[in-house]
CSV table of C-alpha atoms in Angstrom, one decimal:
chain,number,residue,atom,x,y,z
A,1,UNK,CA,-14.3,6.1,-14.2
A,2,UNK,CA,-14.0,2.6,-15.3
A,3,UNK,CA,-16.3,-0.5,-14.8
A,4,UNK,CA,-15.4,-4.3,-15.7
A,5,UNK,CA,-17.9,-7.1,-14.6
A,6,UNK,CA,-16.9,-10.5,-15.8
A,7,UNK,CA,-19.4,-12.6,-18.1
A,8,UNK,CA,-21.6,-14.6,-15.5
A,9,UNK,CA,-20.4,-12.9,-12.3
A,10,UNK,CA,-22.6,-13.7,-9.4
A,11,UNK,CA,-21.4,-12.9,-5.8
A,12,UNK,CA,-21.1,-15.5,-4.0
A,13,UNK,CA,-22.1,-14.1,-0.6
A,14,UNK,CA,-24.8,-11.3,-0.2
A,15,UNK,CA,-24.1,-8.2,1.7
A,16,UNK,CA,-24.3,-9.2,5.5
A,17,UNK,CA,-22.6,-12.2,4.9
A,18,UNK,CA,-20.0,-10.4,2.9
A,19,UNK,CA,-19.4,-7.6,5.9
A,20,UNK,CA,-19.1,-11.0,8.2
A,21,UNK,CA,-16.4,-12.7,6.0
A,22,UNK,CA,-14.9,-8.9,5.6
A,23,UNK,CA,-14.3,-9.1,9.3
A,24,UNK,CA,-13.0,-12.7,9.3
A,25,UNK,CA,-10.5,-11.7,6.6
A,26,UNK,CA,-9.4,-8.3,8.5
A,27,UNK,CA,-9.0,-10.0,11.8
A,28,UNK,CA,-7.0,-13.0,10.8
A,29,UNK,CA,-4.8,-11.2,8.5
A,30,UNK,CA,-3.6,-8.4,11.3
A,31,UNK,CA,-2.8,-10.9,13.6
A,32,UNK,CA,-0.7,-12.6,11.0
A,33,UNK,CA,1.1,-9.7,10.3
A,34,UNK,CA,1.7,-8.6,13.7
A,35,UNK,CA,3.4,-12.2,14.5
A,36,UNK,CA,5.4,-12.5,11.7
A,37,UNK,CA,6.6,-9.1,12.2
A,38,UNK,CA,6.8,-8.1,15.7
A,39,UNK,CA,4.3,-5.3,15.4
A,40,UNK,CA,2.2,-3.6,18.2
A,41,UNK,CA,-1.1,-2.3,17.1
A,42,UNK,CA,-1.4,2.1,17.6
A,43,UNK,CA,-3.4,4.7,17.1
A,44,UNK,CA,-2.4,7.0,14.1
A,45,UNK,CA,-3.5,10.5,13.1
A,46,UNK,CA,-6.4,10.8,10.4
A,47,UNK,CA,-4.9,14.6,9.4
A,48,UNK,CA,-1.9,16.3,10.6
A,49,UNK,CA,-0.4,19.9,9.9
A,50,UNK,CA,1.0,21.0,6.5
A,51,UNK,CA,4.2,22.7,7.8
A,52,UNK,CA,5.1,19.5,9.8
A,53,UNK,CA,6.6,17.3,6.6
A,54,UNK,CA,4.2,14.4,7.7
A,55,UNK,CA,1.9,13.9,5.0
A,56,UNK,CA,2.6,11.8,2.1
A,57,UNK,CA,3.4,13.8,-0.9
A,58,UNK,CA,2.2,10.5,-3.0
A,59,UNK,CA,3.6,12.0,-6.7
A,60,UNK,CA,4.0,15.5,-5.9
A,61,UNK,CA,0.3,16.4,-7.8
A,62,UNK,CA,-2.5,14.7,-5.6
A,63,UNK,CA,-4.1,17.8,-3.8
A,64,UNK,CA,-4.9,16.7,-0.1
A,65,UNK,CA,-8.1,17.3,1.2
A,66,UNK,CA,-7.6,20.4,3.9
A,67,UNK,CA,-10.0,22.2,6.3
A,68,UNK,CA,-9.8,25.0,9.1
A,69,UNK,CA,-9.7,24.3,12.7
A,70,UNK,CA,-12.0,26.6,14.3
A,71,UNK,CA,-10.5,27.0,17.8
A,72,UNK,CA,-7.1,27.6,16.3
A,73,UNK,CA,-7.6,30.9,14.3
A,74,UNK,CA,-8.8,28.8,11.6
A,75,UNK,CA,-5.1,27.3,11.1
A,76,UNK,CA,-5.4,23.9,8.4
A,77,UNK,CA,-4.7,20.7,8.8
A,78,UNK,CA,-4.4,17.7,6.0
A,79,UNK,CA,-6.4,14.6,5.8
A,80,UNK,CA,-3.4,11.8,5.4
A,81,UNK,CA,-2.5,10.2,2.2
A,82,UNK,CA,-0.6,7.8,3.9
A,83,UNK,CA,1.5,7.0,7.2
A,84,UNK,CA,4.1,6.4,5.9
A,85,UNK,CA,6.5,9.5,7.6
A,86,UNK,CA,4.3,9.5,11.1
A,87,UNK,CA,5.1,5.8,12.0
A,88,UNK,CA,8.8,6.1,11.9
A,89,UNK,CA,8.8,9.3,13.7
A,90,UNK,CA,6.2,7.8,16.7
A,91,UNK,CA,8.4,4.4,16.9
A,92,UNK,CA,10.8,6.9,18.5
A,93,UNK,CA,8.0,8.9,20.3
A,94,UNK,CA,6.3,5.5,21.4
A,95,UNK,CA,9.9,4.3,22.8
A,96,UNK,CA,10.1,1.5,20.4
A,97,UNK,CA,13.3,-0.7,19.9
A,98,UNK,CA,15.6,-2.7,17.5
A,99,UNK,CA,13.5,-5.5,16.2
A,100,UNK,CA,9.9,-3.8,17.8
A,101,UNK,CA,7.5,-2.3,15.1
A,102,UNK,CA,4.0,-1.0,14.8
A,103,UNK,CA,0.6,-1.0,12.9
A,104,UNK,CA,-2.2,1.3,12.8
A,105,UNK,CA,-5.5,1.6,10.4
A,106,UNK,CA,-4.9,4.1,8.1
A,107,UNK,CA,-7.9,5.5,6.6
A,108,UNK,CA,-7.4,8.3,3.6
A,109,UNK,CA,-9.1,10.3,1.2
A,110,UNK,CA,-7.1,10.6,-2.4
A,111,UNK,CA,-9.4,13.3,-4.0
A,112,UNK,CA,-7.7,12.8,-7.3
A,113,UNK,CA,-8.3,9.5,-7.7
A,114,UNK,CA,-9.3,7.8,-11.1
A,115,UNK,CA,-11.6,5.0,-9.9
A,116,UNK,CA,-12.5,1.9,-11.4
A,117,UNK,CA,-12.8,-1.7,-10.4
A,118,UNK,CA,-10.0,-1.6,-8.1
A,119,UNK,CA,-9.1,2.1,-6.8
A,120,UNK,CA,-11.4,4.3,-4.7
A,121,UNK,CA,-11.1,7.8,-3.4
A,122,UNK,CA,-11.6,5.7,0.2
A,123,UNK,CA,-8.1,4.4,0.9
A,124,UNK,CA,-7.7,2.3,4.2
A,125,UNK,CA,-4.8,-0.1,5.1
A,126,UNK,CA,-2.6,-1.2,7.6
A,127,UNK,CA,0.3,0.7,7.9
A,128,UNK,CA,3.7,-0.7,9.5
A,129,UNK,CA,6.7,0.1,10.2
A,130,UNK,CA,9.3,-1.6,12.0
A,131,UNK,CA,12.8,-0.4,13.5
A,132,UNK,CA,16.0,-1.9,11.9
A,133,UNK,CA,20.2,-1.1,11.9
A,134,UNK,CA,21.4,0.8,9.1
A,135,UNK,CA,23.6,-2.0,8.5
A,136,UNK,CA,20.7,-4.0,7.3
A,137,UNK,CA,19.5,-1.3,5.3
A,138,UNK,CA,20.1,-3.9,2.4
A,139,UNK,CA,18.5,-6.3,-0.3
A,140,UNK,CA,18.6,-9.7,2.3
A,141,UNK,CA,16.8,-7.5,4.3
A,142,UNK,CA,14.2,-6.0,2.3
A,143,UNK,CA,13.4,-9.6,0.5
A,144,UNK,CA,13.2,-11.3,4.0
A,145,UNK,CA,10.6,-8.9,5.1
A,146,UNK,CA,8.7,-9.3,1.8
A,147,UNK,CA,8.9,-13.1,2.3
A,148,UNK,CA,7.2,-12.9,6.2
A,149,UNK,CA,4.4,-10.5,4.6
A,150,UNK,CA,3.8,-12.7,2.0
A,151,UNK,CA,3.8,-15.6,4.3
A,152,UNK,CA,1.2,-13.7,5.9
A,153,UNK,CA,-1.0,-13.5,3.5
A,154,UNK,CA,-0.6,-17.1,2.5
A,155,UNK,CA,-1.7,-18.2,5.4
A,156,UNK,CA,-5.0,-15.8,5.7
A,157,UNK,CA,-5.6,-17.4,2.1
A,158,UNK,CA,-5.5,-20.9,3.4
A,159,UNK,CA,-7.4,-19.9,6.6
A,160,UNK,CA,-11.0,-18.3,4.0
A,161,UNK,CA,-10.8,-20.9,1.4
A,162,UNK,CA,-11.0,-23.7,5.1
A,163,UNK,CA,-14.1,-21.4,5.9
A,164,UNK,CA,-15.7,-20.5,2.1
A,165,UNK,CA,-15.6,-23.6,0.4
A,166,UNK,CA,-16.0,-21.2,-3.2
A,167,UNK,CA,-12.5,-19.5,-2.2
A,168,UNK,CA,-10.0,-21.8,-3.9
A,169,UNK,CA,-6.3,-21.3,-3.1
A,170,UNK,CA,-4.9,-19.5,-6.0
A,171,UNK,CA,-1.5,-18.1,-4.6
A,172,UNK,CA,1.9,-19.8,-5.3
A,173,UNK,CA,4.2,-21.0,-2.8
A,174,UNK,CA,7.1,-18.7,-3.2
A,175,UNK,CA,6.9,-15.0,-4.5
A,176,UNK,CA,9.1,-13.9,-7.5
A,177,UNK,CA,11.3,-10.9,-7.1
A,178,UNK,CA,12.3,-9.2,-10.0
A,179,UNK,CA,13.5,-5.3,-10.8
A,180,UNK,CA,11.8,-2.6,-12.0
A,181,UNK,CA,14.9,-2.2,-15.0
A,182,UNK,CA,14.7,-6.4,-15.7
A,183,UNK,CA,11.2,-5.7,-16.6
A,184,UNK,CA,12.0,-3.0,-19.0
A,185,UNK,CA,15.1,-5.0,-20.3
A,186,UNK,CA,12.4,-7.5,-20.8
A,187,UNK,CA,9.4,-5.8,-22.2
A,188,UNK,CA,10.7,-2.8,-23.5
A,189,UNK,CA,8.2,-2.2,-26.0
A,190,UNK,CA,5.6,-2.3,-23.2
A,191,UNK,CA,4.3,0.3,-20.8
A,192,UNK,CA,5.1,-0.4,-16.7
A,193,UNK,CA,1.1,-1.4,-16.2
A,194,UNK,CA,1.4,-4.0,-19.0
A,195,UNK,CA,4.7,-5.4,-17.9
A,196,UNK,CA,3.4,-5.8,-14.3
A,197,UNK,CA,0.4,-7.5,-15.9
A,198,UNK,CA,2.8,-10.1,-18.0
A,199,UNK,CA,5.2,-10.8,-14.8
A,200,UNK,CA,2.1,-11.4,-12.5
A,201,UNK,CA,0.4,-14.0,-14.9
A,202,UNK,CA,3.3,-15.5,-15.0
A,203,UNK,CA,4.8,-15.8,-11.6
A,204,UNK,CA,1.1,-15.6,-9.5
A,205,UNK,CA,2.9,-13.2,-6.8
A,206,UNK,CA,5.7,-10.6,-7.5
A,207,UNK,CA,7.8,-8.9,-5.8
A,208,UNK,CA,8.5,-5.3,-8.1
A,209,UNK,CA,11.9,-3.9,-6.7
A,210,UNK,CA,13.3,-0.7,-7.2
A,211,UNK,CA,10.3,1.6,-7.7
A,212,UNK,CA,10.4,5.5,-8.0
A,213,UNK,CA,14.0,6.5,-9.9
A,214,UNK,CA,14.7,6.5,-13.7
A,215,UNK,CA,14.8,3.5,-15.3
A,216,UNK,CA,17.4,3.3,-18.5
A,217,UNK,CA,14.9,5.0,-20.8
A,218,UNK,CA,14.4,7.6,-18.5
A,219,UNK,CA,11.0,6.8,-17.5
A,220,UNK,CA,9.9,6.0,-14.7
A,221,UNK,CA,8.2,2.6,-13.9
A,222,UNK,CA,6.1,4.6,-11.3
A,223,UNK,CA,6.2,7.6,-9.0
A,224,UNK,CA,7.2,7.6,-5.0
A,225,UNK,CA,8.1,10.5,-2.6
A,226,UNK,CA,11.6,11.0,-2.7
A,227,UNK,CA,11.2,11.3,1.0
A,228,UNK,CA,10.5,8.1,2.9
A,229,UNK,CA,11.4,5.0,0.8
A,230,UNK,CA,14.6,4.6,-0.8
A,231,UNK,CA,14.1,3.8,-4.1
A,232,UNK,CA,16.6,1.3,-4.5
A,233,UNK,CA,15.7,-0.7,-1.3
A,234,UNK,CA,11.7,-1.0,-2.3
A,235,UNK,CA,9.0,-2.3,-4.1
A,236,UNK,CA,5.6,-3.3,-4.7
A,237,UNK,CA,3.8,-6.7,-3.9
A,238,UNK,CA,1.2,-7.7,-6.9
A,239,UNK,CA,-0.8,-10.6,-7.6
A,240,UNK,CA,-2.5,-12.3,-10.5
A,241,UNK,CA,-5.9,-11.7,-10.0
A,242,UNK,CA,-7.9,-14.1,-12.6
A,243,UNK,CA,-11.3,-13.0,-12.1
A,244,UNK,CA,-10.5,-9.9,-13.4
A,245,UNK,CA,-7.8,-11.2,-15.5
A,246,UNK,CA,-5.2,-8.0,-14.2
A,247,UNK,CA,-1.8,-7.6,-12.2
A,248,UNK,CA,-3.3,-6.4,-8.4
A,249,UNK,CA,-1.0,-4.5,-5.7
A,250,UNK,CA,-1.6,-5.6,-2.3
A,251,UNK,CA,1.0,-3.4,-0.7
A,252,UNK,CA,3.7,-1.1,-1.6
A,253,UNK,CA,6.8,-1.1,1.1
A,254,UNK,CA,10.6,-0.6,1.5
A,255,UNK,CA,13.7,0.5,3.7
A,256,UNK,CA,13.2,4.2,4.4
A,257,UNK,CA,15.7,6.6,3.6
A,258,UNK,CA,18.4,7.6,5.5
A,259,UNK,CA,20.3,11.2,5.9
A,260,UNK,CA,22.7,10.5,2.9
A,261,UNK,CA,19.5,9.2,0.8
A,262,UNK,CA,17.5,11.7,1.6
A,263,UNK,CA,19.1,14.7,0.2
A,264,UNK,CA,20.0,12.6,-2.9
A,265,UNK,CA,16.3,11.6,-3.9
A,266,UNK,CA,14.9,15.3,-2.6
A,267,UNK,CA,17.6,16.8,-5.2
A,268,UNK,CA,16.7,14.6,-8.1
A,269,UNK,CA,12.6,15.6,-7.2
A,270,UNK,CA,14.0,19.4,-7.2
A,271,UNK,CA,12.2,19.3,-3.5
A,272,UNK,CA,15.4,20.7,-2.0
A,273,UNK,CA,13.1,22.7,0.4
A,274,UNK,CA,11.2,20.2,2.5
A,275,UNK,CA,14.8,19.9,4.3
A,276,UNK,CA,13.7,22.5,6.4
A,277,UNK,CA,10.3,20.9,7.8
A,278,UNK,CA,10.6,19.5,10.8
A,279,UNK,CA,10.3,15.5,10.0
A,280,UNK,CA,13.0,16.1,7.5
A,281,UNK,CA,15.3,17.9,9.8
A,282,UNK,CA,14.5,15.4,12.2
A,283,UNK,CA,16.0,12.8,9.4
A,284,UNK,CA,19.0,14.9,8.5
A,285,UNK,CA,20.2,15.0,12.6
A,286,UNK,CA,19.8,11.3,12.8
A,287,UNK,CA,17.3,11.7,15.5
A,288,UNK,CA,14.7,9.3,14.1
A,289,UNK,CA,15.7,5.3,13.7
A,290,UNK,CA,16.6,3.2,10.5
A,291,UNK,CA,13.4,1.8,9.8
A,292,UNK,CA,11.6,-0.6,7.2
A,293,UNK,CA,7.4,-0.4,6.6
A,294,UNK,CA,4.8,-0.2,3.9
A,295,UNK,CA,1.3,0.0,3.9
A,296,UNK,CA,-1.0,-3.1,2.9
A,297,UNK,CA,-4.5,-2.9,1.5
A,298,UNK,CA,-7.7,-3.8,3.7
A,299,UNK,CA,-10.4,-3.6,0.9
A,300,UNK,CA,-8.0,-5.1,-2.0
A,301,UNK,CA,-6.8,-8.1,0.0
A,302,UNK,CA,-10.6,-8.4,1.4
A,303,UNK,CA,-12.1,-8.0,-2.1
A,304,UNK,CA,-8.9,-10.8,-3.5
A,305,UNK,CA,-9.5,-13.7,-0.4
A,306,UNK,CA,-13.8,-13.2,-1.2
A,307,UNK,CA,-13.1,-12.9,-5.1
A,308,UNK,CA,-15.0,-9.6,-5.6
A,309,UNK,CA,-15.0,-7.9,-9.0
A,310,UNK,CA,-15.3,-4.5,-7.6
A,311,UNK,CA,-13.9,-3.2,-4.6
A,312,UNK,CA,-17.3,-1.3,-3.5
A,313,UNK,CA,-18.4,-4.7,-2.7
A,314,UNK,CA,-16.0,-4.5,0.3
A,315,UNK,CA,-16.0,-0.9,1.2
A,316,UNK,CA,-18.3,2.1,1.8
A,317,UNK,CA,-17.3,4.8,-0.5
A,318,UNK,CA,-18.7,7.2,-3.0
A,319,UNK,CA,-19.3,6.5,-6.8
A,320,UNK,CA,-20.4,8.1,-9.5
A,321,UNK,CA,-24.0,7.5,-10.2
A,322,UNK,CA,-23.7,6.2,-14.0
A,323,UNK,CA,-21.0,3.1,-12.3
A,324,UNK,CA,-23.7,2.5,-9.6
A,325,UNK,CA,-26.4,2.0,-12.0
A,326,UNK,CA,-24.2,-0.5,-14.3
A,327,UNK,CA,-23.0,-2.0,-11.7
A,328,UNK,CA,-26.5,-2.6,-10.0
A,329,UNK,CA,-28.0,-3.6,-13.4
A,330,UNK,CA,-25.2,-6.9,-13.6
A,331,UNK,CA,-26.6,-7.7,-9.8
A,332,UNK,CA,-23.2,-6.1,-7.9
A,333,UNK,CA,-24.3,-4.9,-5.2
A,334,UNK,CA,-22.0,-1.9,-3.4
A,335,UNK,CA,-22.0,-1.6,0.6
């Protein structure tokens, strides 16, 4: 548990007009999205079955949070963690096609999570996912896609700061995409967190590429599931967040693995046995299409665009009573 307010912080809207911009933000923003990348809004699962290989396994330790259907014989089911396996496998239920994607809301609870000013056990987003060849399962690719989502949110920056006249424009016309090993060639004396922290200062918006295998030193800059994103064909999308003075992810995406990729990143993970669920098997026969998505935050681009110190302001979660307290005593306010 972790709480930063800044010296002379003073929200600049109270709470109904705060849940009032939320909305603005939120309804902009998906419809930007959706145009720039083809998507059609669905609905989307909030748990699904252990055995079926659909949750995300985040870094292999987060415990899902599980419970007993009743009229089943008591059989359990997992509150997501993410989307990030379902989406490709309904683009083929859904009768999607080259070029045709998706969206849902994905709302999660991450049990395990440490929170502080910017992470919650509450985790909603919009997930995405759209169909591609496997010839394009390549850099121009992935970078082009980057550039349309960060176009989107560009664009729902310039739309709040026409309607909040405190909400300056802060992000830079182009995003910077660099490597997860150029960092480390670059700050090799630092830890991943503080190297995303120098490269977002510097650049505004970032593009971090190649997130989830070994980097030269044998660490990793951070963990993925060897299972849906390939992790030379990914990344992670951070801002500069001055108000807090610290690097902030606004989404986390890639080009999802294919058969060959698969079994590569599931041997490295020593997770061998997930082969034989069925999403994995569903992989492996080529019965699912190449596919490219990610997942984007709703409370951290909502508490960003209304410059929030603490994402509580934005979204209804639980805290621990000693953060409440501070937090009430410096006149933040959480919904």
């Amino acid at each position: 548990m972790s709480l930063v307010i800044p010296d002379g912080y003073k929200p600049a809207l109270d709470t109904k007009e705060t849940e009032i911009a939320i909305k603005l933000v939120k309804d902009y923003f998906e419809r930007e999205l959706a145009g720039q990348l083809n998507l059609t809004r669905v609905s989307a699962p909030l748990f699904v079955k252990p055995e079926s290989g659909l949750n995300d396994n985040l870094n292999g330790v987060e415990r899902p949070v599980s419970f007993g259907l009743k009229e089943q014989n008591d059989a359990e089911v997992e509150i997501v963690h993410s989307l990030a396996k379902w989406k490709r496998q309904a683009l083929k239920r859904y009768g999607f096609s080259y070029g045709e994607g998706l969206y849902t809301d994905m709302n999660a609870i991450r049990r395990d999570e440490d929170t502080d000013n910017i992470h919650s056990i509450f985790v909603d987003q919009w997930d995405w996912e759209l169909i591609i060849d496997k010839e394009e399962r390549n850099l121009a690719t992935l970078q082009m896609v980057v550039k349309k989502v960060y176009t989107a949110l560009r664009n729902t920056e310039h739309y709040m700061s026409g309607i909040y006249n405190y909400i300056g424009e802060i992000l830079p016309e182009k995003i910077t995409f660099v490597t997860s090993q150029e960092l480390e060639d670059r700050y090799p004396d630092k830890t991943p967190k503080e190297r995303e922290y120098l490269i977002a200062k510097e650049a505004g918006a970032v593009f971090i590429e190649q997130i989830g295998g070994a980097l030269k030193s044998g660490e990793r800059h951070d963990g993925r599931a060897p299972d849906y994103d390939d992790w030379s064909l990914n990344g992670d999308i951070i801002v500069y967040y001055p108000l807090l003075d610290i690097p902030l992810e606004l989404s986390s995406m890639g080009i999802r693995v294919d058969e060959e990729t698969l079994v590569k990143q599931l041997e490295i993970s020593d997770c061998l046995d997930r082969l034989e669920l069925p999403f994995q098997k569903s992989l492996l026969n080529k019965e699912l299409p190449y596919t490219i998505g990610g997942g984007i935050g709703q409370s951290r681009i909502c508490m960003f665009y209304l410059r929030k110190a603490h994402i509580g302001e934005v979204q209804a979660s639980v805290w621990p009573d000693k953060t409440i307290e501070e937090a009430e005593k410096k006149g933040v306010m959480f919904l």
